[in-house]
């Protein structure tokens, strides 16, 4: 069985996107050599999850109302309401408000400063 082992965020303005994710989730970024590429550390390597990369976008930005073309990454959060409230101050917007995934938790979708969609999920076995 093959598992996802890496993700990439494409950004028109990498510095702006780095600031967003540092502020929103306390992710760490490290430039990789002399490339326009940053390694993304999303947390403790011993914890469940994956790390990724960030690079300048090649081509146009996602259209405002276009369907998603690619994978959507979902970030595990301990308080979804607090993260949704924090979103605007970091430069993001809500793409789909909080809704339940029965017996799993609460999910909301957002857009970062670059127009990329991502999910945020709070585990809650009582979600209905």
Coordinates of C-alpha atoms in Angstrom, one line a residue:
X1 CA 0.0 0.0 0.0
X2 CA 1.3 3.5 -0.9
X3 CA 1.0 6.4 1.6
X4 CA 1.2 10.1 1.1
X5 CA 4.7 11.2 2.4
X6 CA 5.0 14.8 1.3
X7 CA 2.9 17.8 0.4
X8 CA 3.6 21.0 -1.5
X9 CA 2.1 24.5 -1.2
X10 CA 2.3 26.7 -4.3
X11 CA 2.5 30.4 -3.6
X12 CA 2.6 33.6 -5.7
X13 CA 4.3 35.2 -2.8
X14 CA 6.2 32.6 -0.8
X15 CA 7.1 35.0 2.1
X16 CA 3.4 35.9 2.5
X17 CA 2.4 32.2 2.5
X18 CA 5.2 31.3 5.0
X19 CA 3.9 34.1 7.3
X20 CA 0.4 32.8 7.1
X21 CA 1.3 29.2 8.0
X22 CA 3.7 30.2 10.7
X23 CA 1.0 32.4 12.3
X24 CA -1.9 30.0 11.7
X25 CA -0.4 26.7 12.8
X26 CA 3.2 27.5 14.1
X27 CA 4.7 25.6 11.3
X28 CA 8.5 25.9 10.7
X29 CA 10.1 26.8 7.4
X30 CA 13.7 26.3 6.3
X31 CA 15.1 27.3 2.9
X32 CA 16.5 24.3 1.0
X33 CA 19.9 25.1 -0.3
X34 CA 20.0 27.9 -2.9
X35 CA 16.6 26.8 -4.4
X36 CA 13.4 28.8 -4.3
X37 CA 12.1 26.0 -2.1
X38 CA 11.3 25.8 1.6
X39 CA 11.0 22.6 3.7
X40 CA 7.9 22.7 5.9
X41 CA 7.9 21.1 9.4
X42 CA 4.4 20.7 10.7
X43 CA 5.2 19.2 14.1
X44 CA 6.9 16.5 16.1
X45 CA 8.3 13.9 13.8
X46 CA 7.2 11.2 16.2
X47 CA 3.6 12.3 15.9
X48 CA 1.2 11.1 13.1
X49 CA 1.4 13.5 10.1
X50 CA 3.6 14.6 7.2
X51 CA 5.9 17.4 6.4
X52 CA 6.1 19.2 3.1
X53 CA 7.5 22.0 1.0
X54 CA 6.6 25.4 -0.3
X55 CA 7.6 26.9 -3.6
X56 CA 6.8 29.7 -6.0
X57 CA 3.7 29.1 -8.0
X58 CA 4.3 28.2 -11.6
X59 CA 1.4 29.4 -13.7
X60 CA -1.8 31.2 -12.7
X61 CA -3.5 31.3 -9.3
X62 CA -6.6 29.3 -8.7
X63 CA -9.8 31.0 -10.0
X64 CA -12.1 32.4 -7.4
X65 CA -14.9 29.9 -8.0
X66 CA -13.1 27.1 -9.7
X67 CA -13.4 23.5 -8.5
X68 CA -10.6 22.0 -6.6
X69 CA -8.0 20.4 -8.9
X70 CA -5.7 18.4 -6.7
X71 CA -5.5 17.0 -3.2
X72 CA -6.8 19.0 -0.2
X73 CA -4.7 18.6 2.9
X74 CA -6.5 18.7 6.3
X75 CA -4.8 20.0 9.4
X76 CA -5.6 18.4 12.8
X77 CA -6.6 21.2 15.3
X78 CA -7.6 21.0 18.9
X79 CA -10.2 23.9 18.7
X80 CA -11.8 24.4 15.3
X81 CA -13.8 27.4 16.3
X82 CA -10.6 29.2 17.6
X83 CA -8.8 28.4 14.3
X84 CA -11.6 29.6 12.2
X85 CA -11.8 32.8 14.2
X86 CA -8.0 33.3 13.8
X87 CA -8.1 32.8 10.1
X88 CA -8.9 36.4 9.0
X89 CA -6.2 37.9 11.2
X90 CA -3.7 35.6 9.4
X91 CA -4.9 36.7 5.9
X92 CA -7.1 33.7 5.1
X93 CA -10.8 33.2 4.5
X94 CA -13.4 30.6 5.1
X95 CA -14.2 28.5 2.0
X96 CA -16.8 26.2 3.7
X97 CA -18.0 26.8 7.2
X98 CA -17.7 24.2 10.0
X99 CA -19.8 21.1 9.5
X100 CA -20.0 17.7 11.3
X101 CA -18.5 14.4 10.1
X102 CA -20.6 12.1 12.2
X103 CA -18.7 10.1 14.8
X104 CA -15.4 11.6 13.5
X105 CA -15.3 15.4 14.2
X106 CA -15.9 18.9 12.9
X107 CA -14.4 20.1 9.6
X108 CA -14.1 23.5 7.9
X109 CA -12.4 24.4 4.7
X110 CA -10.4 27.6 4.3
X111 CA -8.2 29.5 1.7
X112 CA -4.7 30.7 2.5
X113 CA -3.2 34.0 1.3
X114 CA -2.5 32.3 -2.1
X115 CA -6.0 31.0 -2.7
X116 CA -5.1 27.4 -1.8
X117 CA -7.8 25.4 -0.1
X118 CA -7.1 23.4 3.0
X119 CA -9.2 21.7 5.7
X120 CA -9.1 22.0 9.5
X121 CA -10.5 19.2 11.6
X122 CA -11.2 18.9 15.3
X123 CA -11.8 15.3 16.4
X124 CA -15.1 14.7 18.3
X125 CA -16.7 11.2 18.3
X126 CA -20.0 12.9 19.4
X127 CA -20.2 15.1 16.3
X128 CA -23.6 14.9 14.6

